[in-house]
CSV table of C-alpha atoms in Angstrom, one decimal:
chain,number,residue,atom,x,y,z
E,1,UNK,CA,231.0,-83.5,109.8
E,2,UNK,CA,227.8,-84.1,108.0
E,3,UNK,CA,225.9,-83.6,110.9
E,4,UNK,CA,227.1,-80.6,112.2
E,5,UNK,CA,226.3,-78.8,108.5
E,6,UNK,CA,223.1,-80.3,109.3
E,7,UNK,CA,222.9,-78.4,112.9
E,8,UNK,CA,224.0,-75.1,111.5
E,9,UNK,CA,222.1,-75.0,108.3
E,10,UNK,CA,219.0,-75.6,111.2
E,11,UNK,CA,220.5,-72.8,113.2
E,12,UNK,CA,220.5,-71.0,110.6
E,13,UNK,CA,217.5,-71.4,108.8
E,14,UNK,CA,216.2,-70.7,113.0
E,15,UNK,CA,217.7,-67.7,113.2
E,16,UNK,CA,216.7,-66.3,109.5
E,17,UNK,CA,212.6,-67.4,110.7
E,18,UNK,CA,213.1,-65.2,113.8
E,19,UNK,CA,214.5,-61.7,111.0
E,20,UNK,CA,212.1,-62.8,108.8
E,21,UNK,CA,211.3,-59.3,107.4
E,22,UNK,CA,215.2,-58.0,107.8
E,23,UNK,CA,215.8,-61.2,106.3
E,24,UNK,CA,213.4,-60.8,103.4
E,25,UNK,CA,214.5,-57.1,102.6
E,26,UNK,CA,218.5,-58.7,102.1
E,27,UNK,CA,217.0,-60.8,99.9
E,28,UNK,CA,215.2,-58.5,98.0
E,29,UNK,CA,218.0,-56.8,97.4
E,30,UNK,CA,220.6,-59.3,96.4
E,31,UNK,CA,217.4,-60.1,94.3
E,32,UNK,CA,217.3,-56.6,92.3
E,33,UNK,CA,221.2,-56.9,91.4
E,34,UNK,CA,220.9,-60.9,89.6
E,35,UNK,CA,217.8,-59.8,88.1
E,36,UNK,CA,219.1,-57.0,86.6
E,37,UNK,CA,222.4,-58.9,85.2
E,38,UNK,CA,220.2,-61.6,84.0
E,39,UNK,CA,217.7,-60.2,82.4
E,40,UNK,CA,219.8,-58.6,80.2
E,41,UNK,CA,222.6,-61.4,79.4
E,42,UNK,CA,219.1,-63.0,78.5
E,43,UNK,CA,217.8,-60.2,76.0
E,44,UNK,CA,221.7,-60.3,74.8
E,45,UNK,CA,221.4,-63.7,74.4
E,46,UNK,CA,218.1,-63.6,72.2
E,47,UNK,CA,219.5,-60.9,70.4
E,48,UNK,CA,222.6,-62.7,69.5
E,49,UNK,CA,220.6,-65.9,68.9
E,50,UNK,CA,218.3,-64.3,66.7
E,51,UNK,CA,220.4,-61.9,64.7
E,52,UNK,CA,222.8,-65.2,64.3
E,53,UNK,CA,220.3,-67.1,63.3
E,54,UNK,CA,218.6,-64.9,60.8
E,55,UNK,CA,222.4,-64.6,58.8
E,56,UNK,CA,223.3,-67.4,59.2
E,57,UNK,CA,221.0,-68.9,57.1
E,58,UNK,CA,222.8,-66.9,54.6
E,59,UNK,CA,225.4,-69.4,54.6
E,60,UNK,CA,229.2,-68.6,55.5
E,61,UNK,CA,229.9,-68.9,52.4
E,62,UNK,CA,227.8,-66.5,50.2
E,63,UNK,CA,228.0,-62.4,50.0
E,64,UNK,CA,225.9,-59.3,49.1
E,65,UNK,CA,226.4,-56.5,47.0
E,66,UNK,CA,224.1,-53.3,47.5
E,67,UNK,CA,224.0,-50.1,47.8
E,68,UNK,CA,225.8,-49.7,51.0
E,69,UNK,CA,227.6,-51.6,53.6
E,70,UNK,CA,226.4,-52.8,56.9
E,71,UNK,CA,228.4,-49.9,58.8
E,72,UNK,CA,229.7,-46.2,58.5
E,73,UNK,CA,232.7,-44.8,57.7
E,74,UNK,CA,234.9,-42.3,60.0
E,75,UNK,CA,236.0,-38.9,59.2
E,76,UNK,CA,237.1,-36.4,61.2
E,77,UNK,CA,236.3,-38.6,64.6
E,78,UNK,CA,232.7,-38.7,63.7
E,79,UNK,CA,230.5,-41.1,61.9
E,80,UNK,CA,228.5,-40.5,58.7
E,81,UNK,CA,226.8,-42.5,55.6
E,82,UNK,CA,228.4,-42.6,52.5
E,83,UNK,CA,226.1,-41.6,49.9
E,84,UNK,CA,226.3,-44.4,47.1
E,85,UNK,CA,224.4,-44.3,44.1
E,86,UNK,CA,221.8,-47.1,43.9
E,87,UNK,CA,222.6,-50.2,42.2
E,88,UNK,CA,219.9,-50.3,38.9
E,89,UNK,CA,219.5,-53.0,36.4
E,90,UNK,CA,221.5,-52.5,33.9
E,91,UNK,CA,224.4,-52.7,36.5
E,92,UNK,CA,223.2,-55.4,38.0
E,93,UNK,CA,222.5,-57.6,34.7
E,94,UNK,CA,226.2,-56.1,33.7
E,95,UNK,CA,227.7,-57.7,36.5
E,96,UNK,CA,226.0,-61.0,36.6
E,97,UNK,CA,227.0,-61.3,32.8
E,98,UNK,CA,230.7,-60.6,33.7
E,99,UNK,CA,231.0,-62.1,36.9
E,100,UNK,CA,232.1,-65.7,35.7
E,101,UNK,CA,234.5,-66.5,38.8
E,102,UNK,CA,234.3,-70.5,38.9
E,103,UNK,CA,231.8,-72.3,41.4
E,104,UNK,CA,229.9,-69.1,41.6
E,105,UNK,CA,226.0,-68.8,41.2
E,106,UNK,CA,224.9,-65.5,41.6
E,107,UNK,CA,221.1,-63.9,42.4
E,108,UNK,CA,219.5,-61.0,41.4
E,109,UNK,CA,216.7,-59.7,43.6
E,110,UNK,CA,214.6,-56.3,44.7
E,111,UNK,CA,212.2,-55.6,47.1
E,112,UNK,CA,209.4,-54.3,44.4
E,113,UNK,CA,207.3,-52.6,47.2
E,114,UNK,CA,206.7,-53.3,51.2
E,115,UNK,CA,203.2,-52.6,51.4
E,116,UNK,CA,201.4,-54.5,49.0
E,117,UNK,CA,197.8,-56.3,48.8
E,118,UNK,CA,197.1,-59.6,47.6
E,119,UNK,CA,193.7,-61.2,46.7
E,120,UNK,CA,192.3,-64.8,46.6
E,121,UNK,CA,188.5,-64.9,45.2
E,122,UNK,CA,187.0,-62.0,47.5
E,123,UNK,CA,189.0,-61.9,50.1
E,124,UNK,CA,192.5,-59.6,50.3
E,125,UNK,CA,195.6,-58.9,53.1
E,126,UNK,CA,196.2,-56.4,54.6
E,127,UNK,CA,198.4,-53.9,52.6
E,128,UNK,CA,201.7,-55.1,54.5
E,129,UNK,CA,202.9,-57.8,51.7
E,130,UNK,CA,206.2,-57.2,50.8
E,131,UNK,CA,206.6,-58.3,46.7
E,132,UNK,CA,210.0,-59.6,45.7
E,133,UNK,CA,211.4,-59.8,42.3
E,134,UNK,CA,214.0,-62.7,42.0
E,135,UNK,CA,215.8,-65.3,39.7
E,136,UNK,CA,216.1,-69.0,40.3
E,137,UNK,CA,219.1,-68.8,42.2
E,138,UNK,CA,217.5,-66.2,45.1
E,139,UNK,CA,216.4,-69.2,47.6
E,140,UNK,CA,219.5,-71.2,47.6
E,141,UNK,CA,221.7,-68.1,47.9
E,142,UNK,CA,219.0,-66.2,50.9
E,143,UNK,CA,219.0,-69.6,52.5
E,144,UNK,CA,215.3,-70.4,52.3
E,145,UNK,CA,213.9,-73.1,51.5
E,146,UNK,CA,210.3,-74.6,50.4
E,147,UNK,CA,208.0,-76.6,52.7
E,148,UNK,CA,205.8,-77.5,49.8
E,149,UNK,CA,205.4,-77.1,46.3
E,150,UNK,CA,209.1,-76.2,44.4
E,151,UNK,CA,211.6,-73.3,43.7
E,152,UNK,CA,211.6,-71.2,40.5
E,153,UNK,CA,213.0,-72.7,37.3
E,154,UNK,CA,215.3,-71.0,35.0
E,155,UNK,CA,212.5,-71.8,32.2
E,156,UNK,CA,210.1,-69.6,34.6
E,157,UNK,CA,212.8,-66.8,34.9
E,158,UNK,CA,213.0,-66.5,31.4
E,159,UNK,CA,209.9,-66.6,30.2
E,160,UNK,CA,208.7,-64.5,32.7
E,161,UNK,CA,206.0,-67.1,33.8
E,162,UNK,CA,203.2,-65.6,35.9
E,163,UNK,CA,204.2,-67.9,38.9
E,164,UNK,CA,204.8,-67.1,42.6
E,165,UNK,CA,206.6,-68.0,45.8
E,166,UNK,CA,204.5,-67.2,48.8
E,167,UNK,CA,205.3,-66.8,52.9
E,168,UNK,CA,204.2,-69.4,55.4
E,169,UNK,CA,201.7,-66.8,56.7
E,170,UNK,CA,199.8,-67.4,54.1
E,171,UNK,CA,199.0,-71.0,54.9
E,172,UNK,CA,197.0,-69.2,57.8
E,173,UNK,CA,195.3,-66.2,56.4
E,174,UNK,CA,194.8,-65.8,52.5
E,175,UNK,CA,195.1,-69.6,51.9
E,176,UNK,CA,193.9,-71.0,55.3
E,177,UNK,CA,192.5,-74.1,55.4
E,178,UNK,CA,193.3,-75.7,51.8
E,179,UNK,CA,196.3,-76.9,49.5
E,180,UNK,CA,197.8,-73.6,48.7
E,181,UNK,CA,199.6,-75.1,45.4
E,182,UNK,CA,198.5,-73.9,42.2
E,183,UNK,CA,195.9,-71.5,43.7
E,184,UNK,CA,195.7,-68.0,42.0
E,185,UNK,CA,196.4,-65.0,43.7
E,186,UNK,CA,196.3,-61.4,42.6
E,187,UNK,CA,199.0,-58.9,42.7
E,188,UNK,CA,198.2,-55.6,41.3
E,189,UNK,CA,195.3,-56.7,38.8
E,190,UNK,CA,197.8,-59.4,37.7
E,191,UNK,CA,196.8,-63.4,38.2
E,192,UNK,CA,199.9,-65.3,40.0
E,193,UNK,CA,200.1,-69.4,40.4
E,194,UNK,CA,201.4,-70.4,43.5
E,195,UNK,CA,204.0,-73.2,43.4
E,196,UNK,CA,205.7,-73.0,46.3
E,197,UNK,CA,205.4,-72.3,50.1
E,198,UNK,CA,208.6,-70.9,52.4
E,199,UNK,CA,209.0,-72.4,55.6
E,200,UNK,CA,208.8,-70.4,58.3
E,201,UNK,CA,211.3,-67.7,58.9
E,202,UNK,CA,209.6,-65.4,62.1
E,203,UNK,CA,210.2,-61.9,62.5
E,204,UNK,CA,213.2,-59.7,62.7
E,205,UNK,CA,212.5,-56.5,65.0
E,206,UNK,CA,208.9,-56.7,64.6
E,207,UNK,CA,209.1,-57.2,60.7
E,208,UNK,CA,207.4,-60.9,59.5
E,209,UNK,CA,209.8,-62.5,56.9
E,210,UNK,CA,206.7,-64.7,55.9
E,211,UNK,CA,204.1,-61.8,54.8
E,212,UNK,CA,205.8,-61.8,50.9
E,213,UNK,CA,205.8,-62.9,47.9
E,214,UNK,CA,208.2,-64.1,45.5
E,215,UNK,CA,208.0,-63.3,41.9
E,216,UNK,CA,210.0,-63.4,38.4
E,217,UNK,CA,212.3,-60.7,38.0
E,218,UNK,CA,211.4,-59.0,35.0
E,219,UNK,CA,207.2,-59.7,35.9
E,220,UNK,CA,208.2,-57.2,38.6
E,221,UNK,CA,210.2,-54.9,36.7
E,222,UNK,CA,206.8,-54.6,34.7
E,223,UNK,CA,204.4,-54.5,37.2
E,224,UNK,CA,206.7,-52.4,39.9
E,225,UNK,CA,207.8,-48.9,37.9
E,226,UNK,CA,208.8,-46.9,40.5
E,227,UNK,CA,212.2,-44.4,39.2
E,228,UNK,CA,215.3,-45.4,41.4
E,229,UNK,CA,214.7,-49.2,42.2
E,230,UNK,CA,217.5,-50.1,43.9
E,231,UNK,CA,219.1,-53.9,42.9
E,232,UNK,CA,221.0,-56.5,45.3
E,233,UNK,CA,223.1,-59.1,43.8
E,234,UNK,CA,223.8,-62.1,46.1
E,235,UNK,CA,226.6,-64.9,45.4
E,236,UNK,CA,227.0,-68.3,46.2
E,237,UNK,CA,230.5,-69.5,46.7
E,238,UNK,CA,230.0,-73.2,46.4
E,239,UNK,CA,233.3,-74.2,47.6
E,240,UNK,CA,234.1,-72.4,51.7
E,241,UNK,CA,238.1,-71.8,50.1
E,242,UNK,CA,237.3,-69.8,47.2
E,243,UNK,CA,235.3,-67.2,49.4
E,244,UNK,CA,238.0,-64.5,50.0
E,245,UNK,CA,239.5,-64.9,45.9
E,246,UNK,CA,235.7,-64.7,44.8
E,247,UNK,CA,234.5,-61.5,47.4
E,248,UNK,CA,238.1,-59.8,45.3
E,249,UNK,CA,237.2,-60.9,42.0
E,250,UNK,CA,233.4,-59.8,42.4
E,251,UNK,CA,234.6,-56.3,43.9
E,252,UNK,CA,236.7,-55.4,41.1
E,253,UNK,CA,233.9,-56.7,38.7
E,254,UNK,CA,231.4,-54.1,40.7
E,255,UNK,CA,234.2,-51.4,40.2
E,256,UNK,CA,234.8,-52.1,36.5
E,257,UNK,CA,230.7,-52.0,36.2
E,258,UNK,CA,230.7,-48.8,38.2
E,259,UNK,CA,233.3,-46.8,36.0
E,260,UNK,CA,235.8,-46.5,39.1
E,261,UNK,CA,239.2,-45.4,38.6
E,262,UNK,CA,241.8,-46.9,40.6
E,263,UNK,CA,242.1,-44.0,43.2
E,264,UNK,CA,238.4,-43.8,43.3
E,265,UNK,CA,237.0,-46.0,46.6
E,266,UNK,CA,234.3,-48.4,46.1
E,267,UNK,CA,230.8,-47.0,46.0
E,268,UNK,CA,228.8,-50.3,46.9
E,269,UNK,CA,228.9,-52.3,49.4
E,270,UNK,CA,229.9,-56.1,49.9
E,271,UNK,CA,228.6,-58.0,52.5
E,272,UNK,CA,229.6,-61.1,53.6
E,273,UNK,CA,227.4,-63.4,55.5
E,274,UNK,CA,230.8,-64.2,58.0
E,275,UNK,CA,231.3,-61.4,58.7
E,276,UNK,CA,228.0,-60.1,59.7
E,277,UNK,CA,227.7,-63.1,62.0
E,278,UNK,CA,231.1,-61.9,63.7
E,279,UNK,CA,230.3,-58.2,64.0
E,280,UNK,CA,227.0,-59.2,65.9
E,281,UNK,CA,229.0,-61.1,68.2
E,282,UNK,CA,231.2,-58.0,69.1
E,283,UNK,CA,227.9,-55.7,69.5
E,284,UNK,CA,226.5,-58.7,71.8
E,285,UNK,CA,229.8,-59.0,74.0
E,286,UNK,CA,229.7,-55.0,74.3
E,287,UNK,CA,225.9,-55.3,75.3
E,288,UNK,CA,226.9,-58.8,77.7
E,289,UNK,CA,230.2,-56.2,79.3
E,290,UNK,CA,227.6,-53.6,79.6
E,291,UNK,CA,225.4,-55.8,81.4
E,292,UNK,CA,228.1,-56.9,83.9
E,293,UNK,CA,229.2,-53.8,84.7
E,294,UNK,CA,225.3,-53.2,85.6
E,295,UNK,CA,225.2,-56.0,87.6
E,296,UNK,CA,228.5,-55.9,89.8
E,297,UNK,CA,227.4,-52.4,90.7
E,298,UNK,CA,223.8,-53.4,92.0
E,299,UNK,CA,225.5,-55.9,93.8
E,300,UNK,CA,228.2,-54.3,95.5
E,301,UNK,CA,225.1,-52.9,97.1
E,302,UNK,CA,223.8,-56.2,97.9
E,303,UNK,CA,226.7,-57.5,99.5
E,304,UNK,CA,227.0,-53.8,101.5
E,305,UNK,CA,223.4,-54.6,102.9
E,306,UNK,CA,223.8,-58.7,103.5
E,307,UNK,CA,227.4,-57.9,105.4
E,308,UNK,CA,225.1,-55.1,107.3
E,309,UNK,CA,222.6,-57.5,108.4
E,310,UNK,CA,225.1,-60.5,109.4
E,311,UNK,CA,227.1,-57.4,111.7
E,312,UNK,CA,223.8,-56.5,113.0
E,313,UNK,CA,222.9,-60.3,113.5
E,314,UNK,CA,226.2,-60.7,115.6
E,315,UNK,CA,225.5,-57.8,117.8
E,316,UNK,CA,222.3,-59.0,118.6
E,317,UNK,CA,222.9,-62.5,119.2
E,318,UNK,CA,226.4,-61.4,121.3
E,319,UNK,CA,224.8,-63.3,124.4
E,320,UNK,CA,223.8,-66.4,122.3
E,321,UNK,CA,227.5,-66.9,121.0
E,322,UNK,CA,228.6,-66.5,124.7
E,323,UNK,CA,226.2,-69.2,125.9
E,324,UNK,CA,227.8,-71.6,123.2
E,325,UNK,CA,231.3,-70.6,123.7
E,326,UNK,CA,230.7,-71.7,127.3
E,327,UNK,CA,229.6,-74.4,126.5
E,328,UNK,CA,232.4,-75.5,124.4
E,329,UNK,CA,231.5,-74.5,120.8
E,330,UNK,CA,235.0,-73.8,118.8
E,331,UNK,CA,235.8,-70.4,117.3
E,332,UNK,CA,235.5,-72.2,114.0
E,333,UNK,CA,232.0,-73.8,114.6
E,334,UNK,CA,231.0,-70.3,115.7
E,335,UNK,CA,232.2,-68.8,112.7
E,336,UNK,CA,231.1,-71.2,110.1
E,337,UNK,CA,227.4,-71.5,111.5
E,338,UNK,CA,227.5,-67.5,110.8
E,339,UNK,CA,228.9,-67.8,107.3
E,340,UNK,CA,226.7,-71.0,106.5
E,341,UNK,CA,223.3,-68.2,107.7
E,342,UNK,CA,225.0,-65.8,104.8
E,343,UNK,CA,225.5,-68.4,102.8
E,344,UNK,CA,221.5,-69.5,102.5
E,345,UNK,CA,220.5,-65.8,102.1
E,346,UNK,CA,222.9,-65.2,99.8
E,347,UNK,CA,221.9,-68.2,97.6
E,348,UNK,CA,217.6,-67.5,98.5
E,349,UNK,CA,218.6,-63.8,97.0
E,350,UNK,CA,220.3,-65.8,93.3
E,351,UNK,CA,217.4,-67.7,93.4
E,352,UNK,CA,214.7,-65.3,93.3
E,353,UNK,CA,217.0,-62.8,91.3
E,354,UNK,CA,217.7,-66.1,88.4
E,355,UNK,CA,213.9,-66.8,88.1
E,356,UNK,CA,212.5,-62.6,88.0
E,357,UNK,CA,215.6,-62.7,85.8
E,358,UNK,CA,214.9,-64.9,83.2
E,359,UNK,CA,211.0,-64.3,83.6
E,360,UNK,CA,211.7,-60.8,82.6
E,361,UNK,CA,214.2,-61.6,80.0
E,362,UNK,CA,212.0,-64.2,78.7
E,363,UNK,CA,209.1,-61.1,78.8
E,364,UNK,CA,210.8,-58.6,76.9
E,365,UNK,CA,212.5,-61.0,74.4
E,366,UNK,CA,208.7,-61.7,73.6
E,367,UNK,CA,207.8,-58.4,73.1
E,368,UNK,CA,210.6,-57.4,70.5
E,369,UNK,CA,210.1,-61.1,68.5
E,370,UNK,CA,213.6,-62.2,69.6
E,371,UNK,CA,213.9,-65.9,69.4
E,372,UNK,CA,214.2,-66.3,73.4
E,373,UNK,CA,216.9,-69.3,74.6
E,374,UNK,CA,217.6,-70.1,78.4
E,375,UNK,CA,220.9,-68.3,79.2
E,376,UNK,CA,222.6,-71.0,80.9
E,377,UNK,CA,225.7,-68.9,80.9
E,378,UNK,CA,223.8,-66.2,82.8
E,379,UNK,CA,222.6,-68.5,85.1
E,380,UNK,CA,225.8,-70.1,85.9
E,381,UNK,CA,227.3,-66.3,86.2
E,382,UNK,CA,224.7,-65.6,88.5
E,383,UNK,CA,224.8,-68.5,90.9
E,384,UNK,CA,228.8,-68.0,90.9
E,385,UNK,CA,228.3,-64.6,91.7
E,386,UNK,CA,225.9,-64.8,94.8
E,387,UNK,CA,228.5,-67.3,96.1
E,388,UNK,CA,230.7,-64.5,96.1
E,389,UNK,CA,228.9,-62.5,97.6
E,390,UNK,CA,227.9,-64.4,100.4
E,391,UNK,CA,231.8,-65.4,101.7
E,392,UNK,CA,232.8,-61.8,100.7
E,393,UNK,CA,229.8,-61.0,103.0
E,394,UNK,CA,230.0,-63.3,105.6
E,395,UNK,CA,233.5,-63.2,106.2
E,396,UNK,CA,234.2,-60.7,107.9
E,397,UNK,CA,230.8,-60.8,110.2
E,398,UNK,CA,231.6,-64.5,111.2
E,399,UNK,CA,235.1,-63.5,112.0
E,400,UNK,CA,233.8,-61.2,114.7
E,401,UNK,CA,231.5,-63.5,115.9
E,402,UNK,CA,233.9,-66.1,116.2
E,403,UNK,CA,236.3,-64.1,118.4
E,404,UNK,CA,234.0,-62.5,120.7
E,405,UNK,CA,235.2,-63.0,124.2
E,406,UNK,CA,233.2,-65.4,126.0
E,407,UNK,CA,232.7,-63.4,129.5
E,408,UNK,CA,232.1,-60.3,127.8
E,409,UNK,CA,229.8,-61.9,125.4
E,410,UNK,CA,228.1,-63.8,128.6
E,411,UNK,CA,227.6,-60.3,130.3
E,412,UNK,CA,226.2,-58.6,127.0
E,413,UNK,CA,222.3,-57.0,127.3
């Protein structure tokens, strides 16, 4: 048995040397099909792996309230924003003194301005340093964490200690090359000690998470002025059970600080760090459906042209069957060498589609700053798929090979 696989993959490999450009043309196209369904399960797959990863860090057990929810609310069949009211500091500091739900800690934070420029001695950034006011709790509940140096104290918070927080990026511009703890940076004309370093977070859609700068609170409240600065509040739920009784307890605190009457709905939004995770896996299965959908398309082509090529090949090689018929060769050996020849090209086309597919994945995940991972799901999909193809394919073509008449085949020019 062994050998005879041997002798038609030989055959076969003979008679795809002899159609080489045909051959390579079938290929080609089977090619375009996998490609096109990997390359995108792979940007899914980066998308979802970044998104994922950048929430996750979160914590499944911790939740947001802001200004607005992560999604849109439907009237009349159509989707618009709400229009909330921003969250401002009284409110804020209102709910954190209320808000006293047991194994809670809860953050304040704002983003004090995106486009700010920091100075060491004479040299500066670029003016894309995002500023951050925070409290002591911010890093444990944002899921960050120091590399070097140490988080904020609750003695620095309130007494509004001229201390900072800074992005791994500055360990290679600003303060390249030295011990960036307790060097003095400037922010605005004012003189901040660095005491700690963030590890690395990357970038989300093109946006660096380690150009910033942490600061106390209320130093940015008096350094930032700007009318309408909008407030987050971020909770910790130190024990996973208490999470759905603490979201309740916290929403009713927000509508109680918000002056909402029982038939008024909520405007803020709560997020929760779960449920962020789950909605990017719906988007991601929509994009990974969309993708298949793509894909089986392009290759119901593909397997259109490879079955065209195999009918073609029996045509041409109707004399070559009759030799071998004569010569005793079974209707099944006929058939299988022909499905083994559809077999190879259907499995040379995966190949080449799996590598251009993941190359280009690979390519654009780059490009948009998604953390790229091998798909090995896509890959799997696609070498189960070209198998497929190649016996949906070949059937049919090494049927009709197989039961060619001898004599007629024989007499065939």
């Amino acid at each position: 048995m062994f050998k005879l696989l041997k002798e038609n993959i030989r055959i076969a490999l003979g008679s795809i040397k002899t159609q080489l450009l045909r051959t390579i043309l079938t290929i080609l196209i089977i090619a375009i099909g996998i490609t096109a369904l990997v390359c995108i399960l792979t940007v899914v797959s980066a998308l979802k792996n970044t998104l994922s990863t950048n929430f996750a860090s979160m914590g499944s057990n911790t939740f947001n309230i802001s200004q607005y929810e992560t999604s849109t609310r439907r009237r009349g069949g159509g989707d618009i924003d709400k229009v909330n009211p921003i969250i401002s500091y009284p409110e804020a500091k209102a709910f954190k003194e209320n808000y006293n739900y047991p194994f809670t800690e809860t953050s304040l934070s704002f983003t004090a301005t995106s486009n700010a420029e920091v100075k060491f001695d004479s040299k500066k950034t670029d003016p894309e340093i995002s500023i951050l006011g925070v409290d002591e709790h911010f890093l444990g509940n944002s899921g960050l964490e120091t590399k070097l140096g140490r988080n904020f104290t609750g003695f620095d918070i309130d007494n509004n200690a001229y201390v900072c927080i800074v992005g791994s990026d500055f360990e290679k511009g600003l303060l390249k090359d030295m011990n960036p703890i307790d060097k003095v940076i400037s922010v605005r004309g004012a003189k901040f000690r660095v005491i700690g370093v963030l590890k690395e977070k990357g970038s989300t859609f093109g946006n660096s998470q380690d150009l910033r700068v942490l600061i106390p609170i209320q130093v940015a409240r008096s350094l930032f002025t700007a009318p309408n600065i909008n407030y987050t509040m971020s909770v910790m739920v130190a024990k996973e059970a208490l999470l759905d009784e603490a979201v309740d307890y916290a929403t009713n605190s927000m509508r109680r600080v918000r002056k909402l009457n029982p038939v008024q709905n909520n405007n803020f939004g709560v997020s929760r760090s779960d449920d962020l995770i789950n909605r990017i896996s719906e988007m991601t299965d929509v994009l990974s459906a969309s993708a298949w959908i793509i894909g089986i398309i392009t290759i119901f082509g593909s397997s259109i042209a490879l079955m065209n090529i195999m009918l073609v090949s029996v045509t041409e090689r109707t004399r070559e069957i009759g030799i071998r018929k004569a010569l005793g060769a079974k209707r099944s050996t006929i058939a299988f060498q022909f499905f083994i020849e559809t077999l190879i090209i259907g499995q040379l086309g995966g190949l080449v589609g799996i590598i251009l597919g993941v190359l280009s994945g690979y390519g654009i995940s780059t490009a948009i700053d998604f953390s790229f991972v091998i798909p090995w799901s896509a890959v799997i999909a696609a070498v189960i798929t070209t198998f497929i193809v190649a016996v949906v394919s070949g059937s049919y073509p090494a049927l009709k090979a197989s039961k060619l008449d001898p004599i007629e085949a024989l007499r065939y020019e």
